[in-house]
Short mmCIF file of C-alpha atoms (C1' of nucleotides) in Angstrom, two decimals:
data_model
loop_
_atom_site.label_atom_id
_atom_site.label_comp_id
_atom_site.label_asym_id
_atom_site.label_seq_id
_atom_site.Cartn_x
_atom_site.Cartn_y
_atom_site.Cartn_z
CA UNK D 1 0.00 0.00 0.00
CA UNK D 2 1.92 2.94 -1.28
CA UNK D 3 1.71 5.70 1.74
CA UNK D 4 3.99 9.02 1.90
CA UNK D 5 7.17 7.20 2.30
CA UNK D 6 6.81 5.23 -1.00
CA UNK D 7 5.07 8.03 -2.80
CA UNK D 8 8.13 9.98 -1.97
CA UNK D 9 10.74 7.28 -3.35
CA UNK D 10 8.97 6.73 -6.50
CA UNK D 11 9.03 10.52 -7.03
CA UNK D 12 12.86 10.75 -6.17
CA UNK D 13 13.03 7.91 -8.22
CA UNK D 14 11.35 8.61 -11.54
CA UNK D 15 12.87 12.14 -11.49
CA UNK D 16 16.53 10.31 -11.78
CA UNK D 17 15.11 8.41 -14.48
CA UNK D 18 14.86 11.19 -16.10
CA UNK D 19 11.33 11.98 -17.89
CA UNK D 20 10.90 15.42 -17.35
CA UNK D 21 11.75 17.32 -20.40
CA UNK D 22 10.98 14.72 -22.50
CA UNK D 23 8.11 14.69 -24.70
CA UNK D 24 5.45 12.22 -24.95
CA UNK D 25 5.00 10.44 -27.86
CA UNK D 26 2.11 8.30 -27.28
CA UNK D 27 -0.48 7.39 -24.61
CA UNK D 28 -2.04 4.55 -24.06
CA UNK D 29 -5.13 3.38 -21.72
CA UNK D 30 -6.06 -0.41 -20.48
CA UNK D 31 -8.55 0.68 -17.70
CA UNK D 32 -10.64 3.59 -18.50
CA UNK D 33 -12.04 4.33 -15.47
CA UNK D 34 -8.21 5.24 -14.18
CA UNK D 35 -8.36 8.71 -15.86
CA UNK D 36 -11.09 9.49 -13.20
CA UNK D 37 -14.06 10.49 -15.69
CA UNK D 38 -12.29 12.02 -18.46
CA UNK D 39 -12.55 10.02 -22.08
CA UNK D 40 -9.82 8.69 -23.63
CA UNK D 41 -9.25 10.66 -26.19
CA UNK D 42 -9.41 13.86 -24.31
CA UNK D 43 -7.03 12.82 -22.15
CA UNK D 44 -4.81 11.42 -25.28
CA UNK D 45 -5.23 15.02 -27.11
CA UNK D 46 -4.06 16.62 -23.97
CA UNK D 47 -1.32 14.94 -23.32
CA UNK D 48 0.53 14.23 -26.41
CA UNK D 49 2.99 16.09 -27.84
CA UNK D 50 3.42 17.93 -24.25
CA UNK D 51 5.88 17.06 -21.74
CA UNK D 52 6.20 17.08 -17.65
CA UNK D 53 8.45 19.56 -16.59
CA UNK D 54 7.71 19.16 -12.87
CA UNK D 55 7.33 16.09 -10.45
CA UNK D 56 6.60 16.97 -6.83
CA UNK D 57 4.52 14.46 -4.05
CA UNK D 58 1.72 15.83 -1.81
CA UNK D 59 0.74 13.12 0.55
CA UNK D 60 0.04 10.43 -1.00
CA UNK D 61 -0.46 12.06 -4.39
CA UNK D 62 2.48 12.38 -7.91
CA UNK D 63 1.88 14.97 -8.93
CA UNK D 64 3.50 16.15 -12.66
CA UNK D 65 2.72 19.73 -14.10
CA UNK D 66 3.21 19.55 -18.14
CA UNK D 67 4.23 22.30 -20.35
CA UNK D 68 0.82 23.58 -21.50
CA UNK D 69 -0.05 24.06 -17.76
CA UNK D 70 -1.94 21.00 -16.73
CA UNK D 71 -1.60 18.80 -13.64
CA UNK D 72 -1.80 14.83 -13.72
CA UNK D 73 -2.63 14.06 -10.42
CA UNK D 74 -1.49 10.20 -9.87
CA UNK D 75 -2.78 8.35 -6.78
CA UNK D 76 -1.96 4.92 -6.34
CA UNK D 77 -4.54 3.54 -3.69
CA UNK D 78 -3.87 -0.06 -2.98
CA UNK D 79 -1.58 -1.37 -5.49
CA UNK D 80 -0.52 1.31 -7.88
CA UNK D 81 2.89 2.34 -8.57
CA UNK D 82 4.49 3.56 -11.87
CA UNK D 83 7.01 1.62 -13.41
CA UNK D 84 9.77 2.35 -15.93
CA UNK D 85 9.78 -0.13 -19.03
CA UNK D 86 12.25 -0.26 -21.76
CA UNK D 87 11.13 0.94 -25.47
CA UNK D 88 9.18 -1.38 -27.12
CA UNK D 89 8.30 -3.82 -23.65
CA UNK D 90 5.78 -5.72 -23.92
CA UNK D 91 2.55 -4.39 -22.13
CA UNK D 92 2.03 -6.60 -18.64
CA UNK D 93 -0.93 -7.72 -17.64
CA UNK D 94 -1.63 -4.75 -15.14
CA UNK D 95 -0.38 -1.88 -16.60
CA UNK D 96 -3.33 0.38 -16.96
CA UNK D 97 -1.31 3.60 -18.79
CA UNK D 98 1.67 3.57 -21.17
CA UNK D 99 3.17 7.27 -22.06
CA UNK D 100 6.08 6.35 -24.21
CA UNK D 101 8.81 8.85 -24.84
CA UNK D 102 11.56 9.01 -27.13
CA UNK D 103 14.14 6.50 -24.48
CA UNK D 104 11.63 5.06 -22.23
CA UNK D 105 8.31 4.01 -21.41
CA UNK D 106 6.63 4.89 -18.20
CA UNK D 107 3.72 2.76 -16.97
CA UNK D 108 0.83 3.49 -14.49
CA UNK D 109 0.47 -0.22 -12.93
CA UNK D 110 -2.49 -1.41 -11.00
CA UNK D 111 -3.80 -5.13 -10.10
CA UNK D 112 -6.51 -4.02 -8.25
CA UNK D 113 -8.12 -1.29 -10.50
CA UNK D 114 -8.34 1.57 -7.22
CA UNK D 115 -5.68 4.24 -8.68
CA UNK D 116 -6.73 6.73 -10.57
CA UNK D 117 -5.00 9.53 -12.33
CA UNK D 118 -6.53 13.27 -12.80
CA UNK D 119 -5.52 15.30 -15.45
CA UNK D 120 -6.96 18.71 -14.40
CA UNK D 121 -5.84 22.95 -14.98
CA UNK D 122 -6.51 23.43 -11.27
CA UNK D 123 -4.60 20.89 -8.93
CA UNK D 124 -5.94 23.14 -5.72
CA UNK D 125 -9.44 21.72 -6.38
CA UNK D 126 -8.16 17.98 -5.03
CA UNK D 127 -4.93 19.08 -3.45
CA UNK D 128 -6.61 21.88 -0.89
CA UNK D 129 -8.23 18.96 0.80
CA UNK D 130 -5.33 17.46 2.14
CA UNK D 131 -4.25 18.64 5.66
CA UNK D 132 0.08 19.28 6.58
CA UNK D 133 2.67 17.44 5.21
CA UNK D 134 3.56 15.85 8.10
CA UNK D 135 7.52 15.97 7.59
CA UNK D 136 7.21 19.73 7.42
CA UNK D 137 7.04 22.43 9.96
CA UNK D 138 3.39 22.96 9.47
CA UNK D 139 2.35 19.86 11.40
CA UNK D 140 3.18 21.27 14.61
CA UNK D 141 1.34 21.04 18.16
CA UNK D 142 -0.42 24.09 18.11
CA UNK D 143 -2.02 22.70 14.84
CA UNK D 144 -2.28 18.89 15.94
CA UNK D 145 -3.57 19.88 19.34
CA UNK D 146 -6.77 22.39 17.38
CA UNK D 147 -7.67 19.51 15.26
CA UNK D 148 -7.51 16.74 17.90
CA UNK D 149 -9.47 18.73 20.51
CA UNK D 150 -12.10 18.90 17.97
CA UNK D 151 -13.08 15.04 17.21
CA UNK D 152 -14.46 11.96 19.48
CA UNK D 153 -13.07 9.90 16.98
CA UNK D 154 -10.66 7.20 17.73
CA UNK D 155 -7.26 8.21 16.99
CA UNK D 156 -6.29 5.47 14.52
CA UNK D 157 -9.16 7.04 12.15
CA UNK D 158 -7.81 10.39 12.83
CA UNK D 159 -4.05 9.41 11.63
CA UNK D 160 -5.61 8.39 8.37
CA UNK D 161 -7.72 11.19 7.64
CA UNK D 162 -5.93 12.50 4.66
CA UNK D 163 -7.52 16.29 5.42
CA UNK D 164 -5.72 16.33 8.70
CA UNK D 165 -2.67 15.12 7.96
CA UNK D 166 -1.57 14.19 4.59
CA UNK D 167 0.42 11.08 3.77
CA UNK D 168 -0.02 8.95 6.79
CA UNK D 169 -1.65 4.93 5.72
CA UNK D 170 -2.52 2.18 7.64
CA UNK D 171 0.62 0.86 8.32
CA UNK D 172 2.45 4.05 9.04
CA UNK D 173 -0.73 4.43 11.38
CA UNK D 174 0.17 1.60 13.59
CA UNK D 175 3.65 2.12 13.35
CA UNK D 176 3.45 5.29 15.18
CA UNK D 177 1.15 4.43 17.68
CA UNK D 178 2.59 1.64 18.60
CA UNK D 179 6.25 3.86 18.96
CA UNK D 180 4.03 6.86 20.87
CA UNK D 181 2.36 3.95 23.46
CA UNK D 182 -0.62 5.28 22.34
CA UNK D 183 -4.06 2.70 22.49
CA UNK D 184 -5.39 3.47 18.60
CA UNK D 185 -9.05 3.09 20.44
CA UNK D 186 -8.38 6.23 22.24
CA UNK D 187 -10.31 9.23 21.09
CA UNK D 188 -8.57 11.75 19.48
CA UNK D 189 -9.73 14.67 21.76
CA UNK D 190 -8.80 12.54 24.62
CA UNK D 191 -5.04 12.89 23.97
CA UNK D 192 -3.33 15.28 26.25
CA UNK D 193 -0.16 17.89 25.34
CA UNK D 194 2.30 15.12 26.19
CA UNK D 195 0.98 12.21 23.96
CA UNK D 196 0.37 14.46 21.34
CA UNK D 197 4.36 15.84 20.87
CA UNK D 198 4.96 11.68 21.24
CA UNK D 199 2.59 11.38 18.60
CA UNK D 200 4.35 14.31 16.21
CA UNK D 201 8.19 12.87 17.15
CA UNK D 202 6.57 9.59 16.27
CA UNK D 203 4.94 10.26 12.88
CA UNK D 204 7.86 12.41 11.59
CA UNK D 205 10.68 9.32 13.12
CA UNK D 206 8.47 7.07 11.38
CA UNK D 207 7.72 8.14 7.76
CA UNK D 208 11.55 9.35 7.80
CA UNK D 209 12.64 5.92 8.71
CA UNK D 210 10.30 4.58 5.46
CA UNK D 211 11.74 6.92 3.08
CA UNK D 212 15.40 6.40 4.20
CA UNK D 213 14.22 2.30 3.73
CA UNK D 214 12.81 2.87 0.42
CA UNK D 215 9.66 2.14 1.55
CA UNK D 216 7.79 -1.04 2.85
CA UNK D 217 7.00 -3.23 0.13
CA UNK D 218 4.91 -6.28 1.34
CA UNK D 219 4.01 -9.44 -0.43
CA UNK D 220 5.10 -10.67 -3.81
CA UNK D 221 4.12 -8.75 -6.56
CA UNK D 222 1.58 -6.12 -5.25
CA UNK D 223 4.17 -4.92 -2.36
CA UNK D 224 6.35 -3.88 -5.65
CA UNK D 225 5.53 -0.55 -6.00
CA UNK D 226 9.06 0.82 -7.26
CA UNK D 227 9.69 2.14 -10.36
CA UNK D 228 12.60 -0.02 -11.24
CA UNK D 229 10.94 -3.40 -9.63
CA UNK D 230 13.37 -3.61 -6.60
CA UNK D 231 11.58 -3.91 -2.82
CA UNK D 232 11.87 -1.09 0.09
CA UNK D 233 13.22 -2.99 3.27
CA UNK D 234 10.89 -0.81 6.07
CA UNK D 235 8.80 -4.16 6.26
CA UNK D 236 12.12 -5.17 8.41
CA UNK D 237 11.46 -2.60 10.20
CA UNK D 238 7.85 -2.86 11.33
CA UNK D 239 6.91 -4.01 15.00
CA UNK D 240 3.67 -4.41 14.69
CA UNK D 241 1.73 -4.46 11.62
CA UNK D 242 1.26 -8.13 10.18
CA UNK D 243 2.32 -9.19 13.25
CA UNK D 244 -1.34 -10.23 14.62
CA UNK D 245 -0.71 -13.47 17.91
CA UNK D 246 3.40 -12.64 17.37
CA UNK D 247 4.95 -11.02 20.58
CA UNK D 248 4.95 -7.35 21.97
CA UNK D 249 8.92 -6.42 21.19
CA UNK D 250 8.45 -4.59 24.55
CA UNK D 251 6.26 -7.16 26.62
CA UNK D 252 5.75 -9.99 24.92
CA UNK D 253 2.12 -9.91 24.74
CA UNK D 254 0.92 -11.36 21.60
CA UNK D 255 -0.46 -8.12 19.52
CA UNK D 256 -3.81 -7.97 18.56
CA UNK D 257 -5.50 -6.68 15.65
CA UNK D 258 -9.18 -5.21 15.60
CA UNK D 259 -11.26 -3.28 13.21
CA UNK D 260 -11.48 0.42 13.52
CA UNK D 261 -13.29 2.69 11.27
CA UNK D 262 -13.43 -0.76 8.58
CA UNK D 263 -9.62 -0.87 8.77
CA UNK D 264 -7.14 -3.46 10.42
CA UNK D 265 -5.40 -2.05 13.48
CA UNK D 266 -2.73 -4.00 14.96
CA UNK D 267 -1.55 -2.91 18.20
CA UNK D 268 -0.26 -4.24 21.91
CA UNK D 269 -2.62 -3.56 24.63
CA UNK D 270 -0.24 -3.99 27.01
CA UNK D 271 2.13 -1.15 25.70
CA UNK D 272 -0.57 1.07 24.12
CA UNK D 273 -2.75 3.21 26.81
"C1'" DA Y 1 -20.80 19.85 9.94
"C1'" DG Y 2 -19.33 15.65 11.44
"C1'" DT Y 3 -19.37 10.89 11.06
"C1'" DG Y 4 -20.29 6.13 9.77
"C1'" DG Y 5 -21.10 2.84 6.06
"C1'" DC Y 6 -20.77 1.17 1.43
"C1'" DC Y 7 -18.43 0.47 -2.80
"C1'" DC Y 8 -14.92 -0.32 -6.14
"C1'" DC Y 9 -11.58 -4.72 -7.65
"C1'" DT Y 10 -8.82 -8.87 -7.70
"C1'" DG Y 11 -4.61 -11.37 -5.87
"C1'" DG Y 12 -3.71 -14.08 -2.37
"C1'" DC Y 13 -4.67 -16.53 1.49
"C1'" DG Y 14 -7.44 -19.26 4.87
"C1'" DG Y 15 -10.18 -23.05 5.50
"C1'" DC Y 16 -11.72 -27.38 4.50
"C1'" DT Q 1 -2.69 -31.12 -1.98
"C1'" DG Q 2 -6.20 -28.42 -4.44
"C1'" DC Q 3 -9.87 -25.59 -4.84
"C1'" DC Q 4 -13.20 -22.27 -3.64
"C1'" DG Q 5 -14.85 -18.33 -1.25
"C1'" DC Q 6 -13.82 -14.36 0.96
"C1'" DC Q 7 -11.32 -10.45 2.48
"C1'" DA Q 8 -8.15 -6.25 2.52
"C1'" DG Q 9 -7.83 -1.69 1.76
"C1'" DG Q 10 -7.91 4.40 0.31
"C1'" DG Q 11 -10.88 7.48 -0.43
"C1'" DG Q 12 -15.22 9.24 -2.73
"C1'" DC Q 13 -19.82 9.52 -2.02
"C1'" DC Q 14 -24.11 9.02 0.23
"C1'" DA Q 15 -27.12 8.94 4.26
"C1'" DC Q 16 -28.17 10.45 8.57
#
DNA sequence: AGTGGCCCCTGGCGGC
DNA sequence: TGCCGCCAGGGGCCAC
């Protein structure tokens, strides 16, 4: 599940690979219900012959600016991630874009069908709905502390609210809690000054650690979200996620997972209050 | 306004 | 072992 950490390597990562500045020769579509409501041949027409000339991440989004001042806005849900293929590579079975340039092709690949890409004029319309970036100075505890006070919901569904704080997924979400000692059942107004600093150390320690790992890539071919095919090694890393009867690293109370807000939370009641 | 629930998809895994 | 059925999971949208 590509969250901010992986996001942010496959930006660093396509950038070196160098297709900005390139034109696009072609486009092609296997899935149309990826470009997010726009036909096919709009989105063709708009896109070739132009080229990106920027590639930035905001929390979980790519997004590339092209030269005729459009934004494709690339989110990769579930199982996305974008791939660079040689010239003339045969399409695989999941790749649900091809742009081909003059030296490379670039693929938007998706098993699962849940990415979608936006091609829009005005990025703001999506992108002023996401809260901080979280490994910026705007998430700070003034800001954390406003937003908290203001919700009865538990703070695992907090983490992942994208308008609060942008970036953070369910794994990242665990990961942090579990480092803060924090019970993910706990409502989010219920945190006090202390837990919440823990909480910001925590998220910024954590989503560092990812990037600096290359990301966690988990299972076979879905955890593959990098552009080049190699894995991320945070999934070394994680304590508890996945790691549902195994034992607490602190207490060795196996760690439990429970639903909240329809997603797995894995956690160590012991640890977490 | 805030919040909970449903839906999209399909690979992979659990259960028998 | 092999097969079938079911579930995970981000975020948009709808209902309350």
């Amino acid at each position: 599940m590509p969250e901010l950490p992986e996001v942010e390597t496959l930006c660093t990562d396509l950038i070196k690979a160098n297709i900005l500045n390139n034109q696009i020769l072609d486009v092609s579509v296997d899935w149309e219900k990826t470009l997010n409501g726009m036909s096919l041949k709009e989105f063709r027409g708009k896109l070739i012959g132009s080229s990106f000339i920027s590639l930035n991440r905001r929390g979980k989004y790519l997004v590339f600016k092209t030269d005729n001042n459009l934004y494709l806005l690339c989110h990769l849900r579930m199982s996305g991630s974008m791939r660079i293929k040689e010239l003339n590579s045969q399409k695989d079975k999941h790749d649900r874009i091809l742009f081909t340039f003059k030296h490379l092709i670039l693929s938007f690949h998706d098993p699962r069908k849940f990415g979608r890409v936006t091609l829009t004029e005005n990025s703001d319309v999506i992108l002023n709905k996401l809260g901080v970036e979280p490994l910026t100075g705007a998430l700070t505890k003034e800001y954390l502390m406003t937003r908290l006070q203001k919700t009865k919901r538990p703070i695992k569904s907090v983490l992942l609210d994208q308008s609060i704080i942008a970036g953070i997924g369910n794994i990242y979400a665990d990961e942090t809690l579990f480092a803060a000692k924090i019970n993910p059942f706990r409502t989010a107004e219920s945190l006090n000054e202390k837990e919440i600093e823990k909480l910001i150390y925590f998220i910024k320690e954590k989503l560092s650690d990812g990037i600096r790992m290359r990301g966690t890539s988990l299972g076979k071919g879905e955890g593959n979200f990098q552009s080049n095919g190699e894995f991320g090694h945070n999934q070394n890393n994680l304590l508890v996620f996945g790691k549902k009867g195994k034992p607490c690293v602190n207490c060795s109370h196996p760690i439990e997972k429970k639903i909240i807000g329809q997603r797995g939370t894995h956690y160590c009641p012991i640890c977490q209050t």
